Coordinates of C-alpha atoms and ligand atoms in Angstrom, one line a residue:
M1120 CA 162.3 104.7 143.0
T1121 CA 160.3 106.6 145.6
P1122 CA 161.8 106.9 148.8
P1123 CA 161.0 104.7 151.8
V1124 CA 158.4 106.5 154.0
L1125 CA 158.6 106.3 157.8
R1126 CA 155.9 107.7 160.2
T1127 CA 157.1 107.0 163.7
L1128 CA 159.9 108.0 165.8
P1129 CA 161.0 104.5 166.7
D1130 CA 161.2 103.5 163.2
L1131 CA 163.1 106.8 162.3
R1132 CA 165.5 105.9 165.2
A1133 CA 166.0 102.4 164.3
A1134 CA 166.7 103.3 160.6
T1135 CA 169.2 106.0 161.5
A1136 CA 171.0 104.2 164.4
P1137 CA 173.4 102.4 162.1
W1138 CA 174.2 105.8 160.2
R1139 CA 175.0 107.3 163.4
A1140 CA 177.1 104.5 164.6
R1141 CA 179.4 104.8 161.4
A1142 CA 179.5 108.5 162.1
E1143 CA 178.0 109.2 158.6
S1144 CA 176.8 112.7 158.0
I1145 CA 172.9 113.0 158.0
G1146 CA 171.4 116.0 155.9
V1147 CA 167.9 116.9 156.8
V1148 CA 165.5 119.1 154.6
P1149 CA 162.5 120.0 156.8
T1150 CA 159.4 120.7 154.7
M1151 CA 155.6 121.1 155.0
G1152 CA 155.2 119.3 151.8
A1153 CA 153.6 120.6 148.4
L1154 CA 157.3 120.3 147.2
H1155 CA 158.5 122.7 144.4
D1156 CA 161.8 123.3 142.7
G1157 CA 162.9 125.4 145.7
H1158 CA 162.7 122.4 148.0
L1159 CA 164.2 120.1 145.3
S1160 CA 167.2 122.5 145.3
L1161 CA 167.5 122.0 149.0
V1162 CA 167.5 118.2 148.5
E1163 CA 170.1 118.6 145.8
A1164 CA 172.4 120.6 148.2
A1165 CA 171.8 118.0 151.0
R1166 CA 172.7 115.0 148.5
A1167 CA 175.8 116.6 147.5
A1168 CA 177.1 117.4 151.0
C1169 CA 176.0 114.4 153.0
D1170 CA 176.1 110.7 153.3
R1171 CA 172.5 110.4 154.2
V1172 CA 169.5 112.5 153.4
I1173 CA 166.3 112.6 155.1
V1174 CA 163.3 115.0 153.9
T1175 CA 160.7 115.5 156.5
I1176 CA 157.1 116.6 155.7
F1177 CA 155.0 117.7 158.5
V1178 CA 152.3 120.5 158.2
N1179 CA 152.9 121.9 161.6
P1180 CA 149.8 123.1 163.3
R1181 CA 151.7 125.1 165.8
Q1182 CA 153.2 127.8 163.3
F1183 CA 149.6 128.7 161.8
N1184 CA 148.1 131.7 163.5
D1185 CA 145.1 131.3 161.5
P1186 CA 143.1 128.0 161.4
A1187 CA 141.7 128.6 157.9
D1188 CA 145.3 129.0 156.7
L1189 CA 146.3 125.5 158.2
D1190 CA 143.1 124.0 156.6
D1191 CA 143.9 125.5 153.1
Y1192 CA 147.6 124.5 153.2
P1193 CA 148.1 122.1 150.2
R1194 CA 148.9 118.4 151.1
T1195 CA 150.2 116.5 148.3
E1196 CA 152.2 113.6 149.7
A1197 CA 152.1 111.0 147.0
A1198 CA 153.2 113.7 144.5
D1199 CA 156.0 114.9 146.9
A1200 CA 157.4 111.4 147.0
A1201 CA 157.3 111.2 143.3
K1202 CA 159.3 114.4 142.9
L1203 CA 161.8 112.9 145.4
A1204 CA 162.4 109.7 143.4
R1205 CA 165.2 111.0 141.2
F1206 CA 167.3 112.3 144.1
G1207 CA 167.9 108.8 145.7
I1208 CA 167.3 110.2 149.2
D1209 CA 167.4 107.6 152.1
L1210 CA 164.1 108.5 153.9
L1211 CA 161.1 110.4 153.6
Y1212 CA 159.8 111.0 157.2
V1213 CA 156.3 112.0 157.5
P1214 CA 155.3 111.9 161.3
D1215 CA 151.7 112.1 162.4
A1216 CA 150.9 114.9 164.9
E1217 CA 151.5 112.5 167.8
Q1218 CA 154.9 111.7 167.1
I1219 CA 155.8 115.4 167.3
Y1220 CA 153.3 116.7 169.9
P1221 CA 152.6 113.6 172.1
P1222 CA 149.8 113.9 174.7
R1223 CA 150.8 116.3 177.5
F1224 CA 153.4 118.0 175.3
A1225 CA 154.2 121.2 177.2
T1226 CA 157.2 122.7 175.7
S1227 CA 157.8 125.7 173.4
V1228 CA 161.1 127.0 172.1
T1229 CA 161.1 131.0 171.8
V1230 CA 163.8 132.7 170.1
A1231 CA 163.8 136.4 171.3
G1232 CA 164.6 139.6 169.4
L1233 CA 164.9 138.0 165.8
T1234 CA 161.2 137.2 166.1
D1235 CA 159.8 140.6 167.1
V1236 CA 160.0 141.9 163.5
L1237 CA 158.8 141.2 160.1
C1238 CA 156.7 138.1 160.1
G1239 CA 157.1 137.7 163.8
A1240 CA 155.2 141.0 164.2
H1241 CA 152.4 140.0 162.0
R1242 CA 152.1 136.3 162.9
P1243 CA 151.9 136.0 166.7
G1244 CA 153.4 132.7 167.8
H1245 CA 154.6 131.5 164.2
F1246 CA 158.3 131.4 165.1
D1247 CA 157.7 129.7 168.4
G1248 CA 155.9 127.0 166.3
V1249 CA 158.7 126.9 163.7
A1250 CA 161.6 126.8 166.4
T1251 CA 159.8 124.2 168.4
V1252 CA 159.2 121.9 165.4
V1253 CA 162.6 122.4 164.0
A1254 CA 164.2 121.6 167.2
K1255 CA 162.1 118.4 167.5
L1256 CA 163.0 117.5 163.8
F1257 CA 166.8 118.0 164.4
L1258 CA 166.8 115.8 167.6
Q1259 CA 164.6 113.1 166.2
T1260 CA 166.6 112.8 162.9
G1261 CA 170.2 113.2 164.4
A1262 CA 170.8 115.7 161.7
T1263 CA 174.4 116.8 161.4
D1264 CA 173.4 119.2 158.6
A1265 CA 170.1 121.1 157.8
F1266 CA 169.2 122.9 154.5
F1267 CA 166.7 126.0 154.5
G1268 CA 165.8 128.5 151.7
E1269 CA 166.8 132.1 152.0
K1270 CA 163.3 132.8 150.6
D1271 CA 162.3 132.3 154.3
F1272 CA 165.5 134.4 155.5
Q1273 CA 164.0 135.4 159.0
Q1274 CA 163.2 131.7 159.5
L1275 CA 166.7 130.7 158.4
Q1276 CA 168.1 133.0 161.2
V1277 CA 165.8 132.1 164.0
V1278 CA 166.7 128.3 163.3
R1279 CA 170.5 129.1 163.4
R1280 CA 170.1 131.2 166.7
M1281 CA 168.1 128.2 168.1
A1282 CA 170.6 125.7 167.3
V1283 CA 173.4 127.6 168.5
D1284 CA 171.4 128.6 171.8
L1285 CA 170.5 125.0 172.4
D1286 CA 173.9 123.3 171.6
I1287 CA 172.3 121.2 168.9
P1288 CA 175.2 120.0 166.9
V1289 CA 173.8 120.7 163.5
A1290 CA 175.3 122.9 160.6
V1291 CA 172.4 125.1 159.2
H1292 CA 173.0 125.9 155.6
G1293 CA 171.1 128.6 153.8
C1294 CA 170.4 128.1 150.0
P1295 CA 169.5 130.7 147.4
T1296 CA 165.7 131.6 146.6
I1297 CA 164.5 129.6 143.5
R1298 CA 162.2 131.9 141.2
E1299 CA 159.8 131.1 138.5
I1300 CA 160.8 132.5 135.1
D1301 CA 158.9 135.7 135.9
G1302 CA 160.7 136.4 139.1
L1303 CA 158.0 135.1 141.7
A1304 CA 159.5 133.4 144.5
M1305 CA 158.7 129.8 144.4
S1306 CA 156.5 128.9 147.5
S1307 CA 153.9 126.1 148.3
R1308 CA 151.4 128.9 148.9
N1309 CA 151.5 130.0 145.2
L1310 CA 149.2 127.0 144.6
L1311 CA 146.7 129.0 146.3
L1312 CA 146.5 131.9 143.9
S1313 CA 143.9 132.1 141.3
D1314 CA 145.0 132.3 137.5
R1315 CA 144.4 136.1 137.8
A1316 CA 146.4 136.5 140.7
R1317 CA 149.1 134.3 139.9
T1318 CA 149.7 136.7 136.7
R1319 CA 150.0 139.8 139.3
A1320 CA 152.0 138.0 141.8
P1321 CA 155.5 138.6 140.2
R1322 CA 154.8 142.5 140.8
L1323 CA 156.1 142.1 144.1
H1324 CA 159.6 140.9 143.2
A1325 CA 159.6 143.5 140.3
E1326 CA 158.9 146.4 142.8
M1327 CA 161.7 145.0 145.1
E1328 CA 164.2 145.0 142.3
E1329 CA 163.0 148.6 141.4
I1330 CA 163.8 149.8 145.1
A1331 CA 167.2 148.0 144.8
R1332 CA 168.0 149.9 141.6
G1333 CA 167.0 153.1 143.1
L1334 CA 169.1 152.6 146.2
A1335 CA 172.2 151.9 144.0
Q1336 CA 171.4 155.3 142.3
G1337 CA 171.5 157.0 145.6
R1338 CA 167.8 157.6 146.2
A1339 CA 166.1 157.8 149.5
F1340 CA 164.5 154.5 150.6
D1341 CA 161.4 156.4 152.0
A1342 CA 160.4 157.8 148.5
L1343 CA 161.1 154.4 146.8
R1344 CA 159.2 152.6 149.2
R1345 CA 156.0 155.0 148.9
E1346 CA 156.2 154.7 145.2
A1347 CA 156.3 150.9 145.2
V1348 CA 153.6 150.5 147.7
A1349 CA 151.4 152.7 145.5
R1350 CA 152.0 150.6 142.4
L1351 CA 151.5 147.3 144.3
E1352 CA 148.0 148.8 145.5
A1353 CA 147.2 149.8 142.0
A1354 CA 148.1 146.2 140.8
G1355 CA 145.6 144.7 143.1
F1356 CA 147.7 143.9 146.2
T1357 CA 145.3 144.7 149.2
R1358 CA 147.8 145.3 152.1
V1359 CA 151.6 145.7 152.4
D1360 CA 152.4 144.2 155.8
Y1361 CA 156.0 145.2 155.4
L1362 CA 158.6 146.6 153.0
E1363 CA 161.9 147.1 154.8
I1364 CA 165.6 147.2 154.7
R1365 CA 166.9 145.0 157.5
A1366 CA 170.6 143.8 158.3
N1367 CA 171.3 140.2 157.6
D1368 CA 172.7 139.3 161.2
D1369 CA 170.5 140.7 163.7
L1370 CA 167.5 142.0 161.3
G1371 CA 167.8 145.4 162.5
L1372 CA 166.1 148.0 160.7
L1373 CA 168.0 150.3 158.5
D1374 CA 167.3 153.0 155.9
A1375 CA 170.0 152.1 153.6
P1376 CA 172.1 149.2 153.2
T1377 CA 175.1 150.6 155.1
R1378 CA 176.0 147.0 156.4
P1379 CA 175.1 143.6 154.6
A1380 CA 171.4 143.9 154.4
R1381 CA 168.3 142.7 152.4
L1382 CA 165.0 144.1 151.3
F1383 CA 162.2 142.1 152.9
A1384 CA 158.5 142.2 151.9
A1385 CA 155.2 140.7 152.7
A1386 CA 152.1 141.5 150.9
W1387 CA 148.6 140.4 150.4
L1388 CA 147.1 139.4 146.9
A1389 CA 143.5 138.0 146.5
G1390 CA 143.7 136.6 150.1
V1391 CA 147.3 135.0 149.8
R1392 CA 150.1 136.5 151.9
L1393 CA 153.3 136.5 149.9
I1394 CA 156.8 137.2 151.2
D1395 CA 160.0 137.7 149.6
N1396 CA 163.5 139.1 150.1
I1397 CA 166.4 140.2 148.0
P1398 CA 170.0 140.9 148.9
L1399 CA 171.1 144.6 148.5
Ligands
PAF384 O1 159.5 126.4 155.9 C1 158.8 125.4 156.1 O2 158.3 124.7 155.3 C2 158.4 125.3 157.6 O3 158.3 126.4 158.4 C3 159.4 124.3 158.4 C4 160.8 124.8 158.5 C5 159.4 123.0 157.7 C6 158.9 124.1 159.8 O4 157.7 123.5 159.9

C-alpha cells in the first residue's frame, strides 16, 4: 500500500503527536524526490532502526543556485509513493512551499567552515539552503533519527554540525553510497543524462578508483590527479570542479590520506554536474 501523504504542518504535527507522547523513535529520510535505490536504502535503514518512519519530499528552491537547475529537477511524486509502498513507512510528508517558507520567512542557517570548500565553493548559498530546510524538517517532524547518504558526504557533515550546534536532539546516520552496476553513484540527477552521456558517466568513479590504487602504491596525488583529469576530458567531461583528498571530519585539504580521508570529485558531463566520493 502506498503511504499516507500529508502536505501541511498542522496535519504532520497531529499525526506525530501520539508517537511523541509514547516516546517512540521517529526516523526521517529527507529527500527531494525522484527516488532511486540509494534513497530506498536509507528508508530500509530507518525502518530497521526506528519505531516510526517519515520520508519527506520537498524540492527546496533555496538550495538551487541556478534557476534552470531548479526547473529541470525531476518531480515524480506518484512514482515515488509507489516505490515506497513495500517499506511500510508511516508517512510521506510532501509540504508545499508555504509550509517551509511561510510569508515573511527571514531566517537562514549558515554552517561556517565546512561549507567553504568542495560544493560550497562552487555553489554559493547551496549549503545555507540545505541547512535551513533540514533544520526545519527535523523540527517539524520531531525526528529522533535522520538518514543521509554518504554520496553527499559534505552535506552529511554539514547537517551533523548544524544539529549539534543548534541542540536539535536528532541522531544523524550516514549510509553507504549505492552504485549502479557500472559504478556510477546513484543520484536523481542521473535521470538528466542523455543515453550517450550515461554510458560515459561511470568514468568518473573509475578514475577515482584508479587514483585510490595509485595512492595505495605510493604514487604522488598531484600526478595521479593530472592524469585522471586528462582522461576525463578525453572522455567528454567538460569541466572538473574539484578532485581532492579531504579529511573526513573537518574536510581539510590533504595531499595524501594521512588521516581518515576521502577522495571527492565534481565534474560536468553534457550539462549535468556529477559528484562522488570514495573512502581512501
Ligand atoms: O540530499 C537531498 O536530497 C537534499 O539536499 C535534502 C537533504 C533533502 C535537503 O533538501
